[in-house]
């Protein structure tokens, strides 16, 4: 059986390409060769090239491993950390506690 190919929206492709380019620029700013970077991340050089091009076929684990080897692992933790829409939707679903009215004293 053949593998099912995932169809990506153009916006998704653009995000992945930008992510890969950011990784490539971080490597170049550190003056690290692609061979050395691939070795540090424990991946092959062609896999690193695919990551730097933003390939969706490379596992997320490999992307994270490259970030770890560049010292940027904390950046991955920023993903969805400030989920304003999610917090707003959660707040809208919170029920308001109903209270009984105070009894008047005689």
PDB file of N, CA and C in Angstrom:
ATOM      1  N   UNK A   1       0.831  -1.189   0.000  1.00  0.00           N
ATOM      2  CA  UNK A   1       0.000   0.000   0.000  1.00  0.00           C
ATOM      3  C   UNK A   1       0.870   1.243   0.000  1.00  0.00           C
ATOM      4  N   UNK A   2       0.472   2.241  -0.770  1.00  0.00           N
ATOM      5  CA  UNK A   2       1.197   3.500  -0.809  1.00  0.00           C
ATOM      6  C   UNK A   2       0.825   4.380   0.367  1.00  0.00           C
ATOM      7  N   UNK A   3       1.711   5.272   0.700  1.00  0.00           N
ATOM      8  CA  UNK A   3       1.428   6.186   1.809  1.00  0.00           C
ATOM      9  C   UNK A   3       0.517   7.307   1.321  1.00  0.00           C
ATOM     10  N   UNK A   4      -0.366   7.738   2.198  1.00  0.00           N
ATOM     11  CA  UNK A   4      -1.265   8.827   1.889  1.00  0.00           C
ATOM     12  C   UNK A   4      -0.498  10.139   1.974  1.00  0.00           C
ATOM     13  N   UNK A   5      -0.584  10.948   0.934  1.00  0.00           N
ATOM     14  CA  UNK A   5       0.133  12.219   0.911  1.00  0.00           C
ATOM     15  C   UNK A   5      -0.747  13.316   1.494  1.00  0.00           C
ATOM     16  N   UNK A   6      -0.197  14.061   2.421  1.00  0.00           N
ATOM     17  CA  UNK A   6      -0.918  15.155   3.048  1.00  0.00           C
ATOM     18  C   UNK A   6      -0.855  16.385   2.150  1.00  0.00           C
ATOM     19  N   UNK A   7      -2.003  16.987   1.919  1.00  0.00           N
ATOM     20  CA  UNK A   7      -2.068  18.202   1.121  1.00  0.00           C
ATOM     21  C   UNK A   7      -2.020  19.385   2.079  1.00  0.00           C
ATOM     22  N   UNK A   8      -1.068  20.270   1.853  1.00  0.00           N
ATOM     23  CA  UNK A   8      -0.908  21.432   2.721  1.00  0.00           C
ATOM     24  C   UNK A   8      -1.430  22.692   2.037  1.00  0.00           C
ATOM     25  N   UNK A   9      -2.008  23.558   2.840  1.00  0.00           N
ATOM     26  CA  UNK A   9      -2.448  24.849   2.330  1.00  0.00           C
ATOM     27  C   UNK A   9      -1.222  25.722   2.060  1.00  0.00           C
ATOM     28  N   UNK A  10      -1.336  26.644   1.118  1.00  0.00           N
ATOM     29  CA  UNK A  10      -0.193  27.519   0.814  1.00  0.00           C
ATOM     30  C   UNK A  10       0.332  28.270   2.036  1.00  0.00           C
ATOM     31  N   UNK A  11      -0.555  28.681   2.927  1.00  0.00           N
ATOM     32  CA  UNK A  11      -0.130  29.394   4.135  1.00  0.00           C
ATOM     33  C   UNK A  11       0.736  28.491   5.011  1.00  0.00           C
ATOM     34  N   UNK A  12       0.364  27.222   5.103  1.00  0.00           N
ATOM     35  CA  UNK A  12       1.133  26.265   5.893  1.00  0.00           C
ATOM     36  C   UNK A  12       2.514  26.055   5.294  1.00  0.00           C
ATOM     37  N   UNK A  13       2.566  25.924   3.981  1.00  0.00           N
ATOM     38  CA  UNK A  13       3.846  25.762   3.280  1.00  0.00           C
ATOM     39  C   UNK A  13       4.730  26.974   3.530  1.00  0.00           C
ATOM     40  N   UNK A  14       4.141  28.157   3.472  1.00  0.00           N
ATOM     41  CA  UNK A  14       4.893  29.393   3.714  1.00  0.00           C
ATOM     42  C   UNK A  14       5.449  29.441   5.130  1.00  0.00           C
ATOM     43  N   UNK A  15       4.669  29.010   6.109  1.00  0.00           N
ATOM     44  CA  UNK A  15       5.117  29.000   7.508  1.00  0.00           C
ATOM     45  C   UNK A  15       6.285  28.036   7.673  1.00  0.00           C
ATOM     46  N   UNK A  16       6.174  26.854   7.094  1.00  0.00           N
ATOM     47  CA  UNK A  16       7.257  25.877   7.191  1.00  0.00           C
ATOM     48  C   UNK A  16       8.532  26.380   6.521  1.00  0.00           C
ATOM     49  N   UNK A  17       8.382  27.027   5.376  1.00  0.00           N
ATOM     50  CA  UNK A  17       9.556  27.576   4.686  1.00  0.00           C
ATOM     51  C   UNK A  17      10.232  28.651   5.528  1.00  0.00           C
ATOM     52  N   UNK A  18       9.432  29.479   6.145  1.00  0.00           N
ATOM     53  CA  UNK A  18       9.996  30.536   7.003  1.00  0.00           C
ATOM     54  C   UNK A  18      10.683  29.934   8.226  1.00  0.00           C
ATOM     55  N   UNK A  19      10.080  28.897   8.804  1.00  0.00           N
ATOM     56  CA  UNK A  19      10.659  28.199   9.951  1.00  0.00           C
ATOM     57  C   UNK A  19      12.013  27.611   9.574  1.00  0.00           C
ATOM     58  N   UNK A  20      12.066  26.942   8.439  1.00  0.00           N
ATOM     59  CA  UNK A  20      13.320  26.367   7.963  1.00  0.00           C
ATOM     60  C   UNK A  20      14.379  27.420   7.693  1.00  0.00           C
ATOM     61  N   UNK A  21      13.956  28.523   7.103  1.00  0.00           N
ATOM     62  CA  UNK A  21      14.898  29.615   6.819  1.00  0.00           C
ATOM     63  C   UNK A  21      15.442  30.208   8.117  1.00  0.00           C
ATOM     64  N   UNK A  22      14.589  30.334   9.134  1.00  0.00           N
ATOM     65  CA  UNK A  22      15.049  30.844  10.428  1.00  0.00           C
ATOM     66  C   UNK A  22      16.088  29.918  11.046  1.00  0.00           C
ATOM     67  N   UNK A  23      15.877  28.615  10.904  1.00  0.00           N
ATOM     68  CA  UNK A  23      16.845  27.643  11.416  1.00  0.00           C
ATOM     69  C   UNK A  23      18.163  27.784  10.662  1.00  0.00           C
ATOM     70  N   UNK A  24      18.081  27.914   9.331  1.00  0.00           N
ATOM     71  CA  UNK A  24      19.290  28.059   8.518  1.00  0.00           C
ATOM     72  C   UNK A  24      20.059  29.320   8.906  1.00  0.00           C
ATOM     73  N   UNK A  25      19.343  30.424   9.087  1.00  0.00           N
ATOM     74  CA  UNK A  25      20.002  31.677   9.461  1.00  0.00           C
ATOM     75  C   UNK A  25      20.652  31.584  10.841  1.00  0.00           C
ATOM     76  N   UNK A  26      19.999  30.890  11.774  1.00  0.00           N
ATOM     77  CA  UNK A  26      20.584  30.709  13.105  1.00  0.00           C
ATOM     78  C   UNK A  26      21.888  29.924  13.002  1.00  0.00           C
ATOM     79  N   UNK A  27      21.904  28.895  12.150  1.00  0.00           N
ATOM     80  CA  UNK A  27      23.130  28.107  11.954  1.00  0.00           C
ATOM     81  C   UNK A  27      24.228  28.968  11.340  1.00  0.00           C
ATOM     82  N   UNK A  28      23.884  29.759  10.333  1.00  0.00           N
ATOM     83  CA  UNK A  28      24.883  30.593   9.656  1.00  0.00           C
ATOM     84  C   UNK A  28      25.417  31.697  10.575  1.00  0.00           C
ATOM     85  N   UNK A  29      24.550  32.272  11.410  1.00  0.00           N
ATOM     86  CA  UNK A  29      25.008  33.306  12.354  1.00  0.00           C
ATOM     87  C   UNK A  29      26.027  32.736  13.332  1.00  0.00           C
ATOM     88  N   UNK A  30      25.897  31.446  13.623  1.00  0.00           N
ATOM     89  CA  UNK A  30      26.836  30.788  14.527  1.00  0.00           C
ATOM     90  C   UNK A  30      28.061  30.252  13.787  1.00  0.00           C
ATOM     91  N   UNK A  31      28.076  30.453  12.471  1.00  0.00           N
ATOM     92  CA  UNK A  31      29.198  30.020  11.622  1.00  0.00           C
ATOM     93  C   UNK A  31      29.449  28.515  11.743  1.00  0.00           C
ATOM     94  N   UNK A  32      28.354  27.749  11.681  1.00  0.00           N
ATOM     95  CA  UNK A  32      28.422  26.295  11.777  1.00  0.00           C
ATOM     96  C   UNK A  32      28.134  25.719  10.389  1.00  0.00           C
ATOM     97  N   UNK A  33      28.984  24.817   9.933  1.00  0.00           N
ATOM     98  CA  UNK A  33      28.762  24.183   8.631  1.00  0.00           C
ATOM     99  C   UNK A  33      27.574  23.228   8.720  1.00  0.00           C
ATOM    100  N   UNK A  34      26.982  22.943   7.576  1.00  0.00           N
ATOM    101  CA  UNK A  34      25.838  22.039   7.570  1.00  0.00           C
ATOM    102  C   UNK A  34      26.240  20.630   7.996  1.00  0.00           C
ATOM    103  N   UNK A  35      27.447  20.211   7.639  1.00  0.00           N
ATOM    104  CA  UNK A  35      27.916  18.880   8.048  1.00  0.00           C
ATOM    105  C   UNK A  35      28.052  18.797   9.566  1.00  0.00           C
ATOM    106  N   UNK A  36      28.649  19.821  10.156  1.00  0.00           N
ATOM    107  CA  UNK A  36      28.824  19.843  11.608  1.00  0.00           C
ATOM    108  C   UNK A  36      27.468  19.904  12.304  1.00  0.00           C
ATOM    109  N   UNK A  37      26.565  20.741  11.792  1.00  0.00           N
ATOM    110  CA  UNK A  37      25.237  20.870  12.391  1.00  0.00           C
ATOM    111  C   UNK A  37      24.474  19.551  12.329  1.00  0.00           C
ATOM    112  N   UNK A  38      24.528  18.889  11.195  1.00  0.00           N
ATOM    113  CA  UNK A  38      23.842  17.601  11.055  1.00  0.00           C
ATOM    114  C   UNK A  38      24.410  16.586  12.038  1.00  0.00           C
ATOM    115  N   UNK A  39      25.714  16.562  12.177  1.00  0.00           N
ATOM    116  CA  UNK A  39      26.347  15.647  13.130  1.00  0.00           C
ATOM    117  C   UNK A  39      25.941  15.931  14.558  1.00  0.00           C
ATOM    118  N   UNK A  40      25.906  17.200  14.928  1.00  0.00           N
ATOM    119  CA  UNK A  40      25.502  17.565  16.296  1.00  0.00           C
ATOM    120  C   UNK A  40      24.054  17.190  16.571  1.00  0.00           C
ATOM    121  N   UNK A  41      23.212  17.303  15.548  1.00  0.00           N
ATOM    122  CA  UNK A  41      21.792  16.991  15.722  1.00  0.00           C
ATOM    123  C   UNK A  41      21.503  15.505  15.569  1.00  0.00           C
ATOM    124  N   UNK A  42      22.497  14.743  15.111  1.00  0.00           N
ATOM    125  CA  UNK A  42      22.301  13.315  14.946  1.00  0.00           C
ATOM    126  C   UNK A  42      21.443  12.948  13.744  1.00  0.00           C
ATOM    127  N   UNK A  43      21.496  13.787  12.710  1.00  0.00           N
ATOM    128  CA  UNK A  43      20.727  13.540  11.488  1.00  0.00           C
ATOM    129  C   UNK A  43      21.667  13.604  10.296  1.00  0.00           C
ATOM    130  N   UNK A  44      21.176  13.193   9.144  1.00  0.00           N
ATOM    131  CA  UNK A  44      22.006  13.255   7.940  1.00  0.00           C
ATOM    132  C   UNK A  44      21.992  14.671   7.367  1.00  0.00           C
ATOM    133  N   UNK A  45      22.982  14.957   6.566  1.00  0.00           N
ATOM    134  CA  UNK A  45      23.066  16.273   5.936  1.00  0.00           C
ATOM    135  C   UNK A  45      21.874  16.533   5.009  1.00  0.00           C
ATOM    136  N   UNK A  46      21.429  15.540   4.210  1.00  0.00           N
ATOM    137  CA  UNK A  46      20.227  15.787   3.399  1.00  0.00           C
ATOM    138  C   UNK A  46      18.986  16.094   4.237  1.00  0.00           C
ATOM    139  N   UNK A  47      18.878  15.470   5.417  1.00  0.00           N
ATOM    140  CA  UNK A  47      17.740  15.770   6.298  1.00  0.00           C
ATOM    141  C   UNK A  47      17.826  17.206   6.795  1.00  0.00           C
ATOM    142  N   UNK A  48      19.027  17.666   7.142  1.00  0.00           N
ATOM    143  CA  UNK A  48      19.196  19.054   7.564  1.00  0.00           C
ATOM    144  C   UNK A  48      18.816  20.002   6.430  1.00  0.00           C
ATOM    145  N   UNK A  49      19.214  19.665   5.218  1.00  0.00           N
ATOM    146  CA  UNK A  49      18.864  20.497   4.062  1.00  0.00           C
ATOM    147  C   UNK A  49      17.346  20.577   3.913  1.00  0.00           C
ATOM    148  N   UNK A  50      16.672  19.452   4.086  1.00  0.00           N
ATOM    149  CA  UNK A  50      15.208  19.447   3.995  1.00  0.00           C
ATOM    150  C   UNK A  50      14.579  20.286   5.107  1.00  0.00           C
ATOM    151  N   UNK A  51      15.147  20.222   6.307  1.00  0.00           N
ATOM    152  CA  UNK A  51      14.657  21.039   7.424  1.00  0.00           C
ATOM    153  C   UNK A  51      14.805  22.510   7.094  1.00  0.00           C
ATOM    154  N   UNK A  52      15.963  22.888   6.578  1.00  0.00           N
ATOM    155  CA  UNK A  52      16.222  24.295   6.276  1.00  0.00           C
ATOM    156  C   UNK A  52      15.384  24.801   5.101  1.00  0.00           C
ATOM    157  N   UNK A  53      14.825  23.891   4.329  1.00  0.00           N
ATOM    158  CA  UNK A  53      13.900  24.270   3.247  1.00  0.00           C
ATOM    159  C   UNK A  53      12.451  24.247   3.728  1.00  0.00           C
ATOM    160  N   UNK A  54      12.228  23.766   4.957  1.00  0.00           N
ATOM    161  CA  UNK A  54      10.886  23.724   5.521  1.00  0.00           C
ATOM    162  C   UNK A  54      10.067  22.546   5.035  1.00  0.00           C
ATOM    163  N   UNK A  55      10.694  21.431   4.803  1.00  0.00           N
ATOM    164  CA  UNK A  55       9.997  20.251   4.297  1.00  0.00           C
ATOM    165  C   UNK A  55       9.016  19.698   5.329  1.00  0.00           C
ATOM    166  N   UNK A  56       7.757  19.453   4.928  1.00  0.00           N
ATOM    167  CA  UNK A  56       6.790  18.880   5.852  1.00  0.00           C
ATOM    168  C   UNK A  56       6.992  17.384   6.072  1.00  0.00           C
ATOM    169  N   UNK A  57       7.838  16.757   5.280  1.00  0.00           N
ATOM    170  CA  UNK A  57       8.030  15.311   5.410  1.00  0.00           C
ATOM    171  C   UNK A  57       9.038  14.941   6.502  1.00  0.00           C
ATOM    172  N   UNK A  58       9.747  15.927   7.039  1.00  0.00           N
ATOM    173  CA  UNK A  58      10.707  15.672   8.118  1.00  0.00           C
ATOM    174  C   UNK A  58       9.952  15.693   9.436  1.00  0.00           C
ATOM    175  N   UNK A  59      10.277  14.747  10.320  1.00  0.00           N
ATOM    176  CA  UNK A  59       9.555  14.660  11.591  1.00  0.00           C
ATOM    177  C   UNK A  59       9.828  15.880  12.475  1.00  0.00           C
ATOM    178  N   UNK A  60       8.848  16.194  13.286  1.00  0.00           N
ATOM    179  CA  UNK A  60       8.981  17.311  14.220  1.00  0.00           C
ATOM    180  C   UNK A  60      10.141  17.068  15.181  1.00  0.00           C
ATOM    181  N   UNK A  61      10.363  15.808  15.515  1.00  0.00           N
ATOM    182  CA  UNK A  61      11.473  15.466  16.401  1.00  0.00           C
ATOM    183  C   UNK A  61      12.811  15.894  15.829  1.00  0.00           C
ATOM    184  N   UNK A  62      12.989  15.752  14.524  1.00  0.00           N
ATOM    185  CA  UNK A  62      14.236  16.192  13.893  1.00  0.00           C
ATOM    186  C   UNK A  62      14.366  17.713  13.922  1.00  0.00           C
ATOM    187  N   UNK A  63      13.270  18.413  13.700  1.00  0.00           N
ATOM    188  CA  UNK A  63      13.294  19.884  13.798  1.00  0.00           C
ATOM    189  C   UNK A  63      13.724  20.293  15.211  1.00  0.00           C
ATOM    190  N   UNK A  64      13.121  19.666  16.218  1.00  0.00           N
ATOM    191  CA  UNK A  64      13.448  19.999  17.612  1.00  0.00           C
ATOM    192  C   UNK A  64      14.895  19.650  17.916  1.00  0.00           C
ATOM    193  N   UNK A  65      15.383  18.522  17.410  1.00  0.00           N
ATOM    194  CA  UNK A  65      16.767  18.129  17.656  1.00  0.00           C
ATOM    195  C   UNK A  65      17.735  19.173  17.106  1.00  0.00           C
ATOM    196  N   UNK A  66      17.425  19.741  15.954  1.00  0.00           N
ATOM    197  CA  UNK A  66      18.272  20.795  15.391  1.00  0.00           C
ATOM    198  C   UNK A  66      18.213  22.030  16.284  1.00  0.00           C
ATOM    199  N   UNK A  67      17.016  22.379  16.762  1.00  0.00           N
ATOM    200  CA  UNK A  67      16.904  23.533  17.659  1.00  0.00           C
ATOM    201  C   UNK A  67      17.702  23.312  18.938  1.00  0.00           C
ATOM    202  N   UNK A  68      17.666  22.103  19.470  1.00  0.00           N
ATOM    203  CA  UNK A  68      18.428  21.778  20.684  1.00  0.00           C
ATOM    204  C   UNK A  68      19.916  21.946  20.415  1.00  0.00           C
ATOM    205  N   UNK A  69      20.378  21.451  19.281  1.00  0.00           N
ATOM    206  CA  UNK A  69      21.810  21.531  18.977  1.00  0.00           C
ATOM    207  C   UNK A  69      22.264  22.964  18.724  1.00  0.00           C
ATOM    208  N   UNK A  70      21.316  23.859  18.405  1.00  0.00           N
ATOM    209  CA  UNK A  70      21.642  25.277  18.235  1.00  0.00           C
ATOM    210  C   UNK A  70      21.449  26.067  19.536  1.00  0.00           C
ATOM    211  N   UNK A  71      20.952  25.406  20.573  1.00  0.00           N
ATOM    212  CA  UNK A  71      20.692  26.090  21.841  1.00  0.00           C
ATOM    213  C   UNK A  71      19.406  26.882  21.826  1.00  0.00           C
ATOM    214  N   UNK A  72      18.488  26.527  20.941  1.00  0.00           N
ATOM    215  CA  UNK A  72      17.228  27.266  20.804  1.00  0.00           C
ATOM    216  C   UNK A  72      16.015  26.443  21.227  1.00  0.00           C
ATOM    217  N   UNK A  73      16.231  25.433  22.062  1.00  0.00           N
ATOM    218  CA  UNK A  73      15.139  24.538  22.439  1.00  0.00           C
ATOM    219  C   UNK A  73      14.015  25.235  23.182  1.00  0.00           C
ATOM    220  N   UNK A  74      14.305  26.306  23.891  1.00  0.00           N
ATOM    221  CA  UNK A  74      13.262  27.010  24.636  1.00  0.00           C
ATOM    222  C   UNK A  74      12.292  27.722  23.700  1.00  0.00           C
ATOM    223  N   UNK A  75      12.739  28.008  22.475  1.00  0.00           N
ATOM    224  CA  UNK A  75      11.847  28.665  21.517  1.00  0.00           C
ATOM    225  C   UNK A  75      10.649  27.797  21.167  1.00  0.00           C
ATOM    226  N   UNK A  76      10.822  26.489  21.142  1.00  0.00           N
ATOM    227  CA  UNK A  76       9.722  25.595  20.792  1.00  0.00           C
ATOM    228  C   UNK A  76       8.638  25.633  21.874  1.00  0.00           C
ATOM    229  N   UNK A  77       9.019  25.977  23.096  1.00  0.00           N
ATOM    230  CA  UNK A  77       8.046  26.050  24.187  1.00  0.00           C
ATOM    231  C   UNK A  77       7.164  27.295  24.097  1.00  0.00           C
ATOM    232  N   UNK A  78       7.539  28.232  23.257  1.00  0.00           N
ATOM    233  CA  UNK A  78       6.747  29.449  23.083  1.00  0.00           C
ATOM    234  C   UNK A  78       5.531  29.226  22.186  1.00  0.00           C
ATOM    235  N   UNK A  79       5.517  28.093  21.481  1.00  0.00           N
ATOM    236  CA  UNK A  79       4.416  27.804  20.575  1.00  0.00           C
ATOM    237  C   UNK A  79       3.126  27.660  21.375  1.00  0.00           C
ATOM    238  N   UNK A  80       2.140  28.432  21.022  1.00  0.00           N
ATOM    239  CA  UNK A  80       0.799  28.428  21.632  1.00  0.00           C
ATOM    240  C   UNK A  80       0.797  28.795  23.109  1.00  0.00           C
ATOM    241  N   UNK A  81       1.870  29.380  23.610  1.00  0.00           N
ATOM    242  CA  UNK A  81       1.911  29.776  25.025  1.00  0.00           C
ATOM    243  C   UNK A  81       0.963  30.941  25.311  1.00  0.00           C
ATOM    244  N   UNK A  82       0.873  31.884  24.396  1.00  0.00           N
ATOM    245  CA  UNK A  82      -0.005  33.043  24.569  1.00  0.00           C
ATOM    246  C   UNK A  82      -1.225  32.887  23.667  1.00  0.00           C
ATOM    247  N   UNK A  83      -2.064  31.923  23.990  1.00  0.00           N
ATOM    248  CA  UNK A  83      -3.238  31.595  23.192  1.00  0.00           C
ATOM    249  C   UNK A  83      -4.406  32.480  23.607  1.00  0.00           C
ATOM    250  N   UNK A  84      -4.421  33.713  23.121  1.00  0.00           N
ATOM    251  CA  UNK A  84      -5.455  34.676  23.518  1.00  0.00           C
ATOM    252  C   UNK A  84      -6.851  34.199  23.124  1.00  0.00           C
ATOM    253  N   UNK A  85      -6.988  33.700  21.898  1.00  0.00           N
ATOM    254  CA  UNK A  85      -8.297  33.233  21.449  1.00  0.00           C
ATOM    255  C   UNK A  85      -8.775  32.061  22.313  1.00  0.00           C
ATOM    256  N   UNK A  86      -7.898  31.121  22.590  1.00  0.00           N
ATOM    257  CA  UNK A  86      -8.265  29.980  23.419  1.00  0.00           C
ATOM    258  C   UNK A  86      -8.692  30.390  24.818  1.00  0.00           C
ATOM    259  N   UNK A  87      -7.957  31.340  25.403  1.00  0.00           N
ATOM    260  CA  UNK A  87      -8.311  31.825  26.740  1.00  0.00           C
ATOM    261  C   UNK A  87      -9.654  32.540  26.714  1.00  0.00           C
ATOM    262  N   UNK A  88      -9.906  33.319  25.666  1.00  0.00           N
ATOM    263  CA  UNK A  88     -11.184  34.033  25.546  1.00  0.00           C
ATOM    264  C   UNK A  88     -12.329  33.042  25.425  1.00  0.00           C
ATOM    265  N   UNK A  89     -12.154  32.027  24.576  1.00  0.00           N
ATOM    266  CA  UNK A  89     -13.201  31.015  24.427  1.00  0.00           C
ATOM    267  C   UNK A  89     -13.431  30.259  25.730  1.00  0.00           C
ATOM    268  N   UNK A  90     -12.362  29.969  26.445  1.00  0.00           N
ATOM    269  CA  UNK A  90     -12.496  29.278  27.723  1.00  0.00           C
ATOM    270  C   UNK A  90     -13.257  30.151  28.719  1.00  0.00           C
ATOM    271  N   UNK A  91     -12.939  31.441  28.751  1.00  0.00           N
ATOM    272  CA  UNK A  91     -13.616  32.348  29.673  1.00  0.00           C
ATOM    273  C   UNK A  91     -15.101  32.469  29.352  1.00  0.00           C
ATOM    274  N   UNK A  92     -15.447  32.427  28.069  1.00  0.00           N
ATOM    275  CA  UNK A  92     -16.856  32.524  27.679  1.00  0.00           C
ATOM    276  C   UNK A  92     -17.646  31.295  28.117  1.00  0.00           C
ATOM    277  N   UNK A  93     -16.998  30.164  28.222  1.00  0.00           N
ATOM    278  CA  UNK A  93     -17.680  28.936  28.617  1.00  0.00           C
ATOM    279  C   UNK A  93     -17.771  28.745  30.123  1.00  0.00           C
ATOM    280  N   UNK A  94     -17.117  29.614  30.897  1.00  0.00           N
ATOM    281  CA  UNK A  94     -17.191  29.497  32.352  1.00  0.00           C
ATOM    282  C   UNK A  94     -18.578  29.915  32.818  1.00  0.00           C
ATOM    283  N   UNK A  95     -19.153  29.101  33.630  1.00  0.00           N
ATOM    284  CA  UNK A  95     -20.495  29.431  34.111  1.00  0.00           C
ATOM    285  C   UNK A  95     -20.391  30.425  35.264  1.00  0.00           C
ATOM    286  N   UNK A  96     -21.358  31.299  35.314  1.00  0.00           N
ATOM    287  CA  UNK A  96     -21.415  32.273  36.397  1.00  0.00           C
ATOM    288  C   UNK A  96     -22.190  31.629  37.533  1.00  0.00           C
ATOM    289  N   UNK A  97     -21.591  31.617  38.687  1.00  0.00           N
ATOM    290  CA  UNK A  97     -22.200  30.970  39.847  1.00  0.00           C
ATOM    291  C   UNK A  97     -23.433  31.754  40.281  1.00  0.00           C
ATOM    292  N   UNK A  98     -24.528  31.060  40.390  1.00  0.00           N
ATOM    293  CA  UNK A  98     -25.775  31.693  40.827  1.00  0.00           C
ATOM    294  C   UNK A  98     -25.857  31.646  42.350  1.00  0.00           C
ATOM    295  N   UNK A  99     -26.282  32.720  42.932  1.00  0.00           N
ATOM    296  CA  UNK A  99     -26.409  32.786  44.385  1.00  0.00           C
ATOM    297  C   UNK A  99     -27.843  33.128  44.759  1.00  0.00           C
ATOM    298  N   UNK A 100     -28.214  32.628  45.873  1.00  0.00           N
ATOM    299  CA  UNK A 100     -29.549  32.956  46.381  1.00  0.00           C
ATOM    300  C   UNK A 100     -29.544  34.389  46.885  1.00  0.00           C
ATOM    301  N   UNK A 101     -30.702  35.033  46.788  1.00  0.00           N
ATOM    302  CA  UNK A 101     -30.781  36.394  47.274  1.00  0.00           C
ATOM    303  C   UNK A 101     -30.725  36.384  48.788  1.00  0.00           C
ATOM    304  N   UNK A 102     -30.234  37.474  49.357  1.00  0.00           N
ATOM    305  CA  UNK A 102     -30.128  37.580  50.803  1.00  0.00           C
ATOM    306  C   UNK A 102     -31.524  37.711  51.412  1.00  0.00           C
ATOM    307  N   UNK A 103     -31.696  37.030  52.533  1.00  0.00           N
ATOM    308  CA  UNK A 103     -32.993  37.120  53.226  1.00  0.00           C
ATOM    309  C   UNK A 103     -33.021  38.405  54.030  1.00  0.00           C
ATOM    310  N   UNK A 104     -34.185  38.996  54.034  1.00  0.00           N
ATOM    311  CA  UNK A 104     -34.313  40.218  54.821  1.00  0.00           C
ATOM    312  C   UNK A 104     -34.479  39.861  56.287  1.00  0.00           C
ATOM    313  N   UNK A 105     -33.841  40.646  57.143  1.00  0.00           N
ATOM    314  CA  UNK A 105     -33.967  40.409  58.579  1.00  0.00           C
ATOM    315  C   UNK A 105     -35.264  41.038  59.066  1.00  0.00           C
ATOM    316  N   UNK A 106     -35.929  40.346  59.979  1.00  0.00           N
ATOM    317  CA  UNK A 106     -37.203  40.851  60.510  1.00  0.00           C
ATOM    318  C   UNK A 106     -37.018  41.753  61.650  1.00  0.00           C
TER     319      UNK A 106
END
